[in-house]
Amino acid sequence: MSRASDRAYRKIRSFILSGEVRPGMQLTEERLSEVSGVSRTPVRDAVQRLENEMLLVRSASKRLSVADWSNDEIDEMFTLRGMLESHAVERAAQRMDAKRLNQLREINEALTKAIDQATPDIATFLTTNRQFHDLILDCAQSPRLSKLLPALIEQPVVRRTAHQYSREDLMQSRADHEELIAAFTAKDEAWASSVMTSHIRRAFHSFSVATKIGVEE
Amino acid sequence: MSRASDRAYRKIRSFILSGEVRPGMQLTEERLSEVSGVSRTPVRDAVQRLENEMLLVRSASKRLSVADWSNDEIDEMFTLRGMLESHAVERAAQRMDAKRLNQLREINEALTKAIDQATPDIATFLTTNRQFHDLILDCAQSPRLSKLLPALIEQPVVRRTAHQYSREDLMQSRADHEELIAAFTAKDEAWASSVMTSHIRRAFHSFSVATKIGVEE
DNA sequence: CGGATTGCATTTGTATACAATAGAATGTCA
DNA sequence: TGACATTCTATTGTATACAAATGCAATCCG
């Protein structure tokens, strides 16, 4: 059986990622403990984790609310993610082995199946896409990156706009993954790194178009 | 009066940074609560913060110990710090104002005084150096960077070897700061960014020499 | 003798009661 | 009426007791 603090963490996190609780909304620890069915102690653990991921924020008076990001913060989030994932992919290229390379290929095949349909299966796309990035992160063998990156990758704003992505966006993602695999096969760190940089920035562009933000009017 | 969890955090943190508790050393929450004079509840808060900064780690069985980093992890820590501080300095260059520019100049004058002596005042050097980087971080106006960077900057391994830095290292740091100020004055982000990149990498080199690590034998 | 197993001691995890504090509401007086 | 002080209330912070889990060592059995 999992720990109560983990259950609370997952529950609150899913509320935020799904958009069930809106950015800026005020929360109380007691309310969260009711919702997640555990006492305030493990809730406080969970809340602190979510604060560190910047999904929750505390006002000056320690009151709790769901984070509400400015366009500048979202832009920077993608920038940082680009820098760190490019770095991760360099490390991964140096440490890649045949077994994991095959796993990457399998994951990307699953991803291909998900989008090669009349109506792309976005949920599966998101899951397999995440698996792909997670496996790379695993290959990078860096505890620090493994701690920092997930908080930049899993974001409510991204999650909520995913279903608006065009087929071209999804196809391009798949192609990027293919190229990454090629770079890994060639053990070419610089190639892998540059592909990842554009992969992430392109994701930001798709996101911007989907949400109409990031374009000065 | 500060909160108990903050007092515990500062106390435990100072033990780690000063080297009073050694890397790899096992700790218990109860022992820490005795040492810091508060109950286990705020100690757990403090410990979670320190875990996030990777100064403390938990084993698979949730037992607590002081982090002990490999050379690879230290190298990467400097790499990440270089990437993030270079990014911070770009943002800062765009947002710099006259008042803060003057503050930077004052801080660097204080730093100069600290090292222009028969025996350089390392403690003051560390303090003012930190002030310099903190003020830049403040100018960058990025909550995310403000959360991530301090954990990369304040590190026990660095702190403990600081007194071994040569006068040349200290003078070079001062010169880097001067150049950063010049870049800020010229509002030249790229200049500022590149200076910061070498500034951090040079710091890693000084550190490596001081500790004899990072050199394959 | 080696390896699994059980029981005990240590340590972490959780619930709950209470203390401290910040915000809101109410009252008071010029 | 409006600014200020004063309760009152809602919320977070802390201590403590107890539950669960983990490591360790003695024990048992092959």
Coordinates of C-alpha atoms (C1' of nucleotides) in Angstrom, one line a residue:
Chain A
M1 CA 0.0 0.0 0.0
S2 CA 1.3 3.4 -0.9
R3 CA 1.8 6.1 1.6
A4 CA -0.9 8.6 2.4
S5 CA 1.3 11.5 1.4
D6 CA 1.8 10.0 -2.0
R7 CA -1.9 9.4 -2.5
A8 CA -2.6 13.0 -1.5
Y9 CA 0.2 14.2 -3.8
R10 CA -1.2 12.3 -6.8
K11 CA -4.7 13.4 -6.1
I12 CA -4.1 17.1 -5.7
R13 CA -1.7 17.0 -8.7
S14 CA -4.3 15.4 -10.9
F15 CA -6.8 18.1 -9.9
I16 CA -4.3 20.8 -11.0
L17 CA -3.2 19.1 -14.2
S18 CA -6.7 18.3 -15.3
G19 CA -7.8 21.8 -14.7
E20 CA -10.4 20.7 -12.2
V21 CA -9.1 23.4 -9.9
R22 CA -8.3 26.6 -11.7
P23 CA -5.2 28.7 -11.6
G24 CA -5.5 31.3 -8.9
M25 CA -8.0 29.3 -6.9
Q26 CA -7.5 29.4 -3.2
L27 CA -7.1 26.2 -1.3
T28 CA -6.8 25.2 2.4
E29 CA -4.9 22.3 3.8
E30 CA -8.0 21.1 5.6
R31 CA -10.1 21.1 2.4
L32 CA -7.4 19.2 0.7
S33 CA -7.2 16.7 3.5
E34 CA -11.0 16.1 3.1
V35 CA -10.7 15.7 -0.6
S36 CA -7.8 13.3 -0.5
G37 CA -9.1 11.4 2.5
V38 CA -6.0 11.7 4.7
S39 CA -5.0 14.0 7.6
R40 CA -3.3 17.3 7.3
T41 CA 0.1 16.0 8.0
P42 CA 0.6 14.0 4.8
V43 CA -1.3 16.7 2.9
R44 CA 1.4 19.2 4.0
D45 CA 4.0 16.9 2.6
A46 CA 2.2 16.7 -0.7
V47 CA 1.7 20.5 -0.8
Q48 CA 5.3 21.2 -0.2
R49 CA 6.2 18.9 -3.1
L50 CA 3.7 20.7 -5.3
E51 CA 5.1 24.1 -4.2
N52 CA 8.5 23.0 -5.2
E53 CA 7.1 22.0 -8.6
M54 CA 5.5 25.5 -8.6
L55 CA 2.1 24.0 -9.2
L56 CA 1.0 25.5 -5.9
V57 CA 2.1 28.9 -4.5
R58 CA 1.9 30.4 -1.1
S59 CA 1.1 34.1 -0.7
A60 CA 3.0 36.3 1.7
S61 CA 0.6 35.3 4.4
K62 CA 1.1 31.6 3.7
R63 CA -2.2 31.1 2.1
L64 CA -2.3 28.5 -0.6
S65 CA -3.4 28.8 -4.2
V66 CA -3.1 27.1 -7.6
A67 CA -0.2 28.7 -9.5
D68 CA -1.2 31.1 -12.3
W69 CA 1.6 31.7 -14.7
S70 CA 2.3 34.7 -16.9
N71 CA 3.1 34.3 -20.5
D72 CA 6.6 35.2 -19.7
E73 CA 6.9 32.4 -17.2
I74 CA 5.4 29.9 -19.7
D75 CA 7.9 31.0 -22.3
E76 CA 10.8 30.7 -19.9
M77 CA 9.5 27.3 -18.8
F78 CA 9.9 26.0 -22.3
T79 CA 13.3 27.8 -22.6
L80 CA 14.6 26.1 -19.5
R81 CA 13.1 22.8 -20.5
G82 CA 14.9 23.1 -23.9
M83 CA 18.2 23.8 -22.3
L84 CA 18.0 21.0 -19.7
E85 CA 16.5 18.4 -22.1
S86 CA 19.2 19.2 -24.7
H87 CA 21.8 18.7 -22.0
A88 CA 20.1 15.4 -20.9
V89 CA 20.1 14.2 -24.5
E90 CA 23.8 14.8 -24.8
R91 CA 24.5 12.7 -21.7
A92 CA 22.1 10.1 -22.9
A93 CA 23.9 9.9 -26.3
Q94 CA 27.1 9.1 -24.4
R95 CA 25.5 6.5 -22.3
M96 CA 23.1 4.9 -24.7
D97 CA 23.0 1.1 -25.1
A98 CA 21.5 -1.2 -27.6
K99 CA 18.7 -2.4 -25.3
R100 CA 17.4 1.1 -24.5
L101 CA 17.8 2.1 -28.1
N102 CA 15.4 -0.6 -29.0
Q103 CA 13.0 0.4 -26.3
L104 CA 13.0 3.9 -27.8
R105 CA 12.2 2.5 -31.1
E106 CA 9.3 0.5 -29.7
I107 CA 7.9 3.5 -27.9
N108 CA 8.0 5.6 -31.0
E109 CA 6.2 2.8 -32.9
A110 CA 3.4 2.9 -30.3
L111 CA 3.3 6.7 -30.7
T112 CA 3.1 6.3 -34.5
K113 CA 0.1 4.0 -34.2
A114 CA -1.6 6.5 -31.9
I115 CA -1.5 9.3 -34.4
D116 CA -1.8 7.3 -37.7
Q117 CA -5.6 7.2 -37.4
A118 CA -8.5 9.1 -38.7
T119 CA -8.8 10.8 -35.3
P120 CA -5.4 10.8 -33.5
D121 CA -5.5 9.2 -30.0
I122 CA -4.1 12.2 -28.1
A123 CA -4.1 10.5 -24.7
T124 CA -1.9 7.7 -26.0
F125 CA 0.2 10.2 -27.7
L126 CA 0.8 12.1 -24.5
T127 CA 1.6 8.9 -22.6
T128 CA 4.0 7.4 -25.1
N129 CA 5.6 10.8 -25.7
R130 CA 6.2 11.1 -22.0
Q131 CA 7.7 7.6 -21.9
F132 CA 10.1 8.5 -24.7
H133 CA 11.4 11.6 -22.8
D134 CA 11.5 9.6 -19.5
L135 CA 13.6 6.9 -21.0
I136 CA 16.1 9.4 -22.3
L137 CA 16.2 11.0 -18.9
D138 CA 16.9 7.6 -17.5
C139 CA 19.8 7.1 -19.9
A140 CA 21.3 10.5 -18.9
Q141 CA 22.0 9.0 -15.5
S142 CA 21.7 12.3 -13.7
P143 CA 19.8 12.5 -10.4
R144 CA 19.7 16.2 -10.6
L145 CA 18.1 16.3 -14.1
S146 CA 15.7 13.5 -13.0
K147 CA 14.6 15.8 -10.2
L148 CA 14.4 19.1 -12.2
L149 CA 13.0 18.1 -15.5
P150 CA 9.7 16.4 -14.7
A151 CA 8.5 19.5 -13.0
L152 CA 9.1 21.4 -16.3
I153 CA 7.6 18.8 -18.5
E154 CA 4.3 18.0 -16.8
Q155 CA 2.4 21.2 -16.8
P156 CA -1.3 22.0 -16.7
V157 CA -1.2 24.6 -19.4
V158 CA 0.4 22.1 -21.8
R159 CA -1.9 19.3 -20.8
R160 CA -5.0 21.2 -21.3
T161 CA -4.2 22.5 -24.8
A162 CA -2.8 19.1 -26.1
H163 CA -6.1 18.1 -27.8
Q164 CA -5.9 21.2 -30.0
Y165 CA -2.6 20.1 -31.6
S166 CA -2.8 19.7 -35.3
R167 CA -1.9 16.4 -37.1
E168 CA 1.2 18.2 -38.5
D169 CA 2.4 18.9 -35.0
L170 CA 2.0 15.3 -34.0
M171 CA 3.7 14.0 -37.1
Q172 CA 6.6 16.4 -36.6
S173 CA 7.1 15.2 -33.0
R174 CA 7.3 11.6 -34.3
A175 CA 9.8 12.7 -36.9
D176 CA 11.9 14.5 -34.2
H177 CA 11.9 11.3 -32.2
E178 CA 13.1 9.3 -35.2
E179 CA 15.9 11.8 -35.8
L180 CA 16.9 11.5 -32.1
I181 CA 17.1 7.8 -32.4
A182 CA 19.3 8.2 -35.5
A183 CA 21.6 10.6 -33.6
F184 CA 21.8 8.1 -30.7
T185 CA 22.6 5.3 -33.1
A186 CA 25.4 7.5 -34.6
K187 CA 26.5 8.4 -31.0
D188 CA 26.4 12.0 -32.2
E189 CA 25.7 14.1 -29.1
A190 CA 25.7 17.5 -30.9
W191 CA 23.2 16.2 -33.4
A192 CA 20.9 14.8 -30.7
S193 CA 21.2 18.0 -28.7
S194 CA 20.3 20.3 -31.6
V195 CA 17.3 18.1 -32.5
M196 CA 16.1 18.3 -29.0
T197 CA 16.4 22.0 -28.9
S198 CA 14.2 22.5 -31.9
H199 CA 11.9 19.8 -30.7
I200 CA 11.1 21.7 -27.6
R201 CA 10.9 25.1 -29.1
R202 CA 8.6 23.7 -31.8
A203 CA 6.4 22.3 -29.0
F204 CA 6.3 25.8 -27.6
H205 CA 5.2 27.2 -30.9
S206 CA 2.4 24.6 -31.3
F207 CA 1.4 25.5 -27.8
S208 CA 1.4 29.2 -28.5
V209 CA -0.7 28.7 -31.6
A210 CA -3.2 26.5 -29.7
T211 CA -3.6 29.1 -27.0
K212 CA -3.2 32.3 -28.9
I213 CA -0.6 33.4 -26.5
G214 CA 3.0 34.4 -27.0
V215 CA 2.1 36.5 -30.0
E216 CA 2.4 40.3 -29.5
E217 CA -0.6 42.0 -31.0
Chain B
M1 CA 10.0 35.4 15.7
S2 CA 10.9 33.0 12.9
R3 CA 9.2 29.7 12.4
A4 CA 10.6 26.6 14.0
S5 CA 10.8 24.9 10.6
D6 CA 13.0 27.8 9.3
R7 CA 15.3 27.6 12.3
A8 CA 15.7 23.9 11.8
Y9 CA 16.3 24.4 8.1
R10 CA 19.1 26.9 8.7
K11 CA 20.7 24.9 11.5
I12 CA 20.8 21.6 9.6
R13 CA 21.9 23.4 6.4
S14 CA 24.8 25.1 8.2
F15 CA 25.9 21.8 9.6
I16 CA 26.1 20.4 6.1
L17 CA 27.6 23.4 4.4
S18 CA 30.3 23.8 7.1
G19 CA 31.1 20.1 6.8
E20 CA 30.3 19.5 10.5
V21 CA 28.3 16.6 9.3
R22 CA 30.1 14.6 6.6
P23 CA 28.8 13.4 3.3
G24 CA 27.4 9.9 3.7
M25 CA 26.7 10.3 7.4
Q26 CA 23.4 8.9 8.5
L27 CA 20.9 11.1 10.4
T28 CA 17.6 10.5 12.1
E29 CA 14.8 12.9 12.3
E30 CA 14.7 12.6 16.1
R31 CA 18.4 13.4 16.4
L32 CA 17.9 16.4 14.2
S33 CA 15.0 17.6 16.3
E34 CA 17.2 17.4 19.4
V35 CA 20.0 19.3 17.8
S36 CA 17.7 22.0 16.4
G37 CA 15.5 22.2 19.5
V38 CA 12.2 21.7 17.8
S39 CA 9.9 18.8 17.4
R40 CA 10.0 16.3 14.5
T41 CA 7.2 18.0 12.6
P42 CA 9.1 21.2 11.6
V43 CA 12.2 19.1 11.2
R44 CA 10.5 17.0 8.6
D45 CA 9.6 20.2 6.8
A46 CA 13.2 21.3 6.8
V47 CA 14.5 17.9 5.8
Q48 CA 12.1 17.9 2.8
R49 CA 13.5 21.3 1.7
L50 CA 17.1 20.0 2.0
E51 CA 16.2 16.9 0.1
N52 CA 14.9 19.1 -2.7
E53 CA 18.2 20.9 -2.7
M54 CA 19.9 17.5 -2.7
L55 CA 21.9 18.3 0.4
L56 CA 20.2 15.3 2.0
V57 CA 19.1 12.1 0.4
R58 CA 16.9 9.3 1.4
S59 CA 17.8 5.7 0.8
A60 CA 15.3 3.2 -0.7
S61 CA 14.2 2.5 2.9
K62 CA 13.6 6.2 3.6
R63 CA 16.7 6.5 5.8
L64 CA 18.3 9.9 5.8
S65 CA 21.9 10.7 5.1
V66 CA 24.0 13.6 4.0
A67 CA 24.5 13.7 0.2
D68 CA 27.8 12.5 -1.1
W69 CA 28.3 13.5 -4.7
S70 CA 30.3 11.8 -7.4
N71 CA 32.8 13.8 -9.4
D72 CA 30.4 13.4 -12.3
E73 CA 27.6 15.0 -10.3
I74 CA 29.8 17.9 -9.2
D75 CA 30.9 18.5 -12.8
E76 CA 27.3 18.5 -13.9
M77 CA 26.3 20.8 -11.1
F78 CA 28.7 23.4 -12.5
T79 CA 27.5 22.8 -16.0
L80 CA 23.8 23.3 -15.1
R81 CA 24.7 26.3 -13.0
G82 CA 26.6 27.7 -16.0
M83 CA 23.6 27.2 -18.3
L84 CA 21.1 28.7 -15.8
E85 CA 23.2 31.6 -14.7
S86 CA 24.0 32.5 -18.3
H87 CA 20.3 32.5 -19.0
A88 CA 19.6 34.6 -15.9
V89 CA 22.2 37.1 -16.9
E90 CA 20.5 37.5 -20.4
R91 CA 17.2 38.2 -18.7
A92 CA 19.0 40.6 -16.3
A93 CA 20.6 42.5 -19.1
Q94 CA 17.2 43.1 -20.6
R95 CA 15.8 44.3 -17.3
M96 CA 18.7 46.1 -15.8
D97 CA 18.2 49.6 -14.5
A98 CA 20.6 52.4 -13.3
K99 CA 19.9 51.9 -9.6
R100 CA 20.8 48.2 -9.7
L101 CA 23.7 48.7 -11.9
N102 CA 25.1 51.1 -9.3
Q103 CA 24.4 48.5 -6.6
L104 CA 26.4 45.9 -8.6
R105 CA 29.3 48.4 -8.8
E106 CA 29.2 48.9 -5.1
I107 CA 29.2 45.2 -4.4
N108 CA 32.2 44.7 -6.6
E109 CA 34.1 47.5 -4.9
A110 CA 33.5 45.7 -1.6
L111 CA 34.7 42.5 -3.2
T112 CA 37.8 44.3 -4.4
K113 CA 38.6 45.6 -1.0
A114 CA 38.3 42.1 0.4
I115 CA 40.9 40.6 -1.9
D116 CA 43.3 43.5 -2.2
Q117 CA 45.0 42.7 1.0
A118 CA 48.1 40.8 2.1
T119 CA 45.9 37.9 3.1
P120 CA 42.6 38.0 1.2
D121 CA 39.4 38.0 3.3
I122 CA 37.8 34.9 1.9
A123 CA 34.7 35.1 4.0
T124 CA 33.9 38.6 2.8
F125 CA 34.8 37.5 -0.7
L126 CA 32.2 34.7 -0.5
T127 CA 29.5 36.9 0.9
T128 CA 29.9 39.8 -1.6
N129 CA 30.3 37.4 -4.5
R130 CA 27.1 35.8 -3.5
Q131 CA 25.4 39.2 -3.2
F132 CA 26.5 40.0 -6.7
H133 CA 25.0 36.8 -8.1
D134 CA 21.8 37.3 -6.1
L135 CA 21.3 40.8 -7.3
I136 CA 21.6 39.6 -10.9
L137 CA 19.1 36.8 -10.2
D138 CA 16.8 39.5 -8.7
C139 CA 17.1 41.5 -11.9
A140 CA 16.3 38.4 -14.0
Q141 CA 12.8 38.5 -12.5
S142 CA 12.2 34.8 -12.8
P143 CA 10.6 33.0 -9.9
R144 CA 11.7 29.7 -11.5
L145 CA 15.3 30.7 -11.6
S146 CA 15.1 32.2 -8.2
K147 CA 14.0 28.8 -6.9
L148 CA 16.4 26.6 -8.9
L149 CA 19.7 28.5 -8.9
P150 CA 20.4 29.0 -5.2
A151 CA 20.4 25.2 -4.7
L152 CA 23.1 25.0 -7.4
I153 CA 25.2 27.9 -6.0
E154 CA 25.4 27.1 -2.4
Q155 CA 27.2 23.8 -2.1
P156 CA 29.3 22.3 0.7
V157 CA 32.0 21.1 -1.6
V158 CA 32.5 24.6 -3.0
R159 CA 32.3 26.2 0.4
R160 CA 34.9 24.0 2.0
T161 CA 37.5 24.5 -0.7
A162 CA 37.1 28.2 -1.0
H163 CA 40.0 29.1 1.3
Q164 CA 42.3 27.3 -1.1
Y165 CA 41.6 29.5 -4.0
S166 CA 44.7 31.4 -5.3
R167 CA 44.8 35.2 -5.5
E168 CA 44.7 34.9 -9.3
D169 CA 41.4 33.1 -9.0
L170 CA 39.9 35.8 -6.9
M171 CA 41.3 38.6 -9.1
Q172 CA 39.8 36.9 -12.2
S173 CA 36.4 36.7 -10.5
R174 CA 36.6 40.4 -9.8
A175 CA 37.5 41.0 -13.5
D176 CA 34.6 38.9 -14.7
H177 CA 32.3 40.9 -12.6
E178 CA 33.6 44.1 -14.1
E179 CA 33.1 42.8 -17.5
L180 CA 29.5 41.7 -16.7
I181 CA 28.9 45.3 -15.5
A182 CA 30.3 46.6 -18.8
A183 CA 28.0 44.2 -20.7
F184 CA 25.0 45.3 -18.6
T185 CA 25.9 49.0 -19.3
A186 CA 26.0 48.2 -23.0
K187 CA 22.8 46.2 -22.7
D188 CA 24.6 43.4 -24.6
E189 CA 22.9 40.2 -23.5
A190 CA 25.1 37.9 -25.6
W191 CA 28.2 39.5 -24.1
A192 CA 26.9 39.2 -20.6
S193 CA 25.9 35.6 -21.2
S194 CA 29.2 34.5 -22.6
V195 CA 31.1 36.1 -19.8
M196 CA 29.0 34.3 -17.2
T197 CA 29.5 31.0 -19.0
S198 CA 33.3 31.3 -18.7
H199 CA 33.0 32.8 -15.2
I200 CA 31.3 29.6 -14.0
R201 CA 33.4 27.2 -15.9
R202 CA 36.5 28.9 -14.6
A203 CA 35.1 28.6 -11.1
F204 CA 34.8 24.9 -11.7
H205 CA 38.4 24.8 -12.9
S206 CA 39.6 26.5 -9.7
F207 CA 37.6 24.1 -7.7
S208 CA 39.0 21.1 -9.5
V209 CA 42.6 22.3 -8.9
A210 CA 41.9 23.0 -5.3
T211 CA 40.4 19.5 -4.7
K212 CA 42.5 17.5 -7.2
I213 CA 39.4 16.1 -8.7
G214 CA 38.1 16.2 -12.2
V215 CA 41.5 15.3 -13.6
E216 CA 41.7 11.8 -15.0
E217 CA 45.0 10.2 -13.9
Chain C
dC1 C1' 28.0 -24.2 8.7
dG2 C1' 24.8 -21.4 5.7
dG3 C1' 20.6 -19.5 4.8
dA4 C1' 16.0 -18.4 5.9
dT5 C1' 12.8 -16.8 9.7
dT6 C1' 11.1 -14.8 13.5
dG7 C1' 11.0 -11.2 17.1
dC8 C1' 12.8 -6.9 18.8
dA9 C1' 14.6 -2.2 18.4
dT10 C1' 14.9 1.7 15.7
dT11 C1' 13.1 4.9 12.5
dT12 C1' 9.8 6.9 9.6
dG13 C1' 4.7 7.8 8.7
dT14 C1' 0.1 9.6 10.3
dA15 C1' -3.5 11.4 13.1
dT16 C1' -5.0 14.7 16.3
dA17 C1' -5.0 18.4 19.6
dC18 C1' -3.6 22.7 20.4
dA19 C1' -0.9 27.2 19.7
dA20 C1' 0.1 31.2 16.9
dT21 C1' -1.0 34.2 13.4
dA22 C1' -3.2 36.6 9.7
dG23 C1' -7.8 38.5 7.8
dA24 C1' -12.3 39.8 8.4
dA25 C1' -15.9 41.7 11.0
dT26 C1' -17.4 44.6 14.4
dG27 C1' -17.5 48.4 17.3
dT28 C1' -15.9 53.1 18.8
dC29 C1' -15.0 57.8 18.6
dA30 C1' -13.7 62.1 16.3
Chain D
dT1 C1' -18.7 59.1 7.7
dG2 C1' -14.3 57.3 8.0
dA3 C1' -10.1 55.9 10.2
dC4 C1' -8.6 53.2 13.8
dA5 C1' -8.7 49.8 17.5
dT6 C1' -10.6 45.4 18.9
dT7 C1' -12.6 41.1 18.9
dC8 C1' -13.6 37.1 16.3
dT9 C1' -12.7 33.5 12.9
dA10 C1' -10.3 31.0 9.6
dT11 C1' -5.9 29.0 8.5
dT12 C1' -1.5 27.7 9.2
dG13 C1' 2.3 26.0 12.4
dT14 C1' 3.9 22.8 16.1
dA15 C1' 4.0 19.2 19.5
dT16 C1' 3.0 14.7 20.8
dA17 C1' 1.2 10.1 20.8
dC18 C1' 0.7 6.2 18.2
dA19 C1' 0.9 3.2 13.9
dA20 C1' 3.5 1.1 10.3
dA21 C1' 7.6 -0.2 8.3
dT22 C1' 12.4 -1.3 8.2
dG23 C1' 16.9 -3.2 9.7
dC24 C1' 19.3 -6.2 12.7
dA25 C1' 20.3 -10.0 15.4
dA26 C1' 19.3 -14.1 17.6
dT27 C1' 17.4 -18.4 16.4
dC28 C1' 16.0 -22.3 14.0
dC29 C1' 16.4 -25.8 10.7
dG30 C1' 18.4 -28.2 6.7

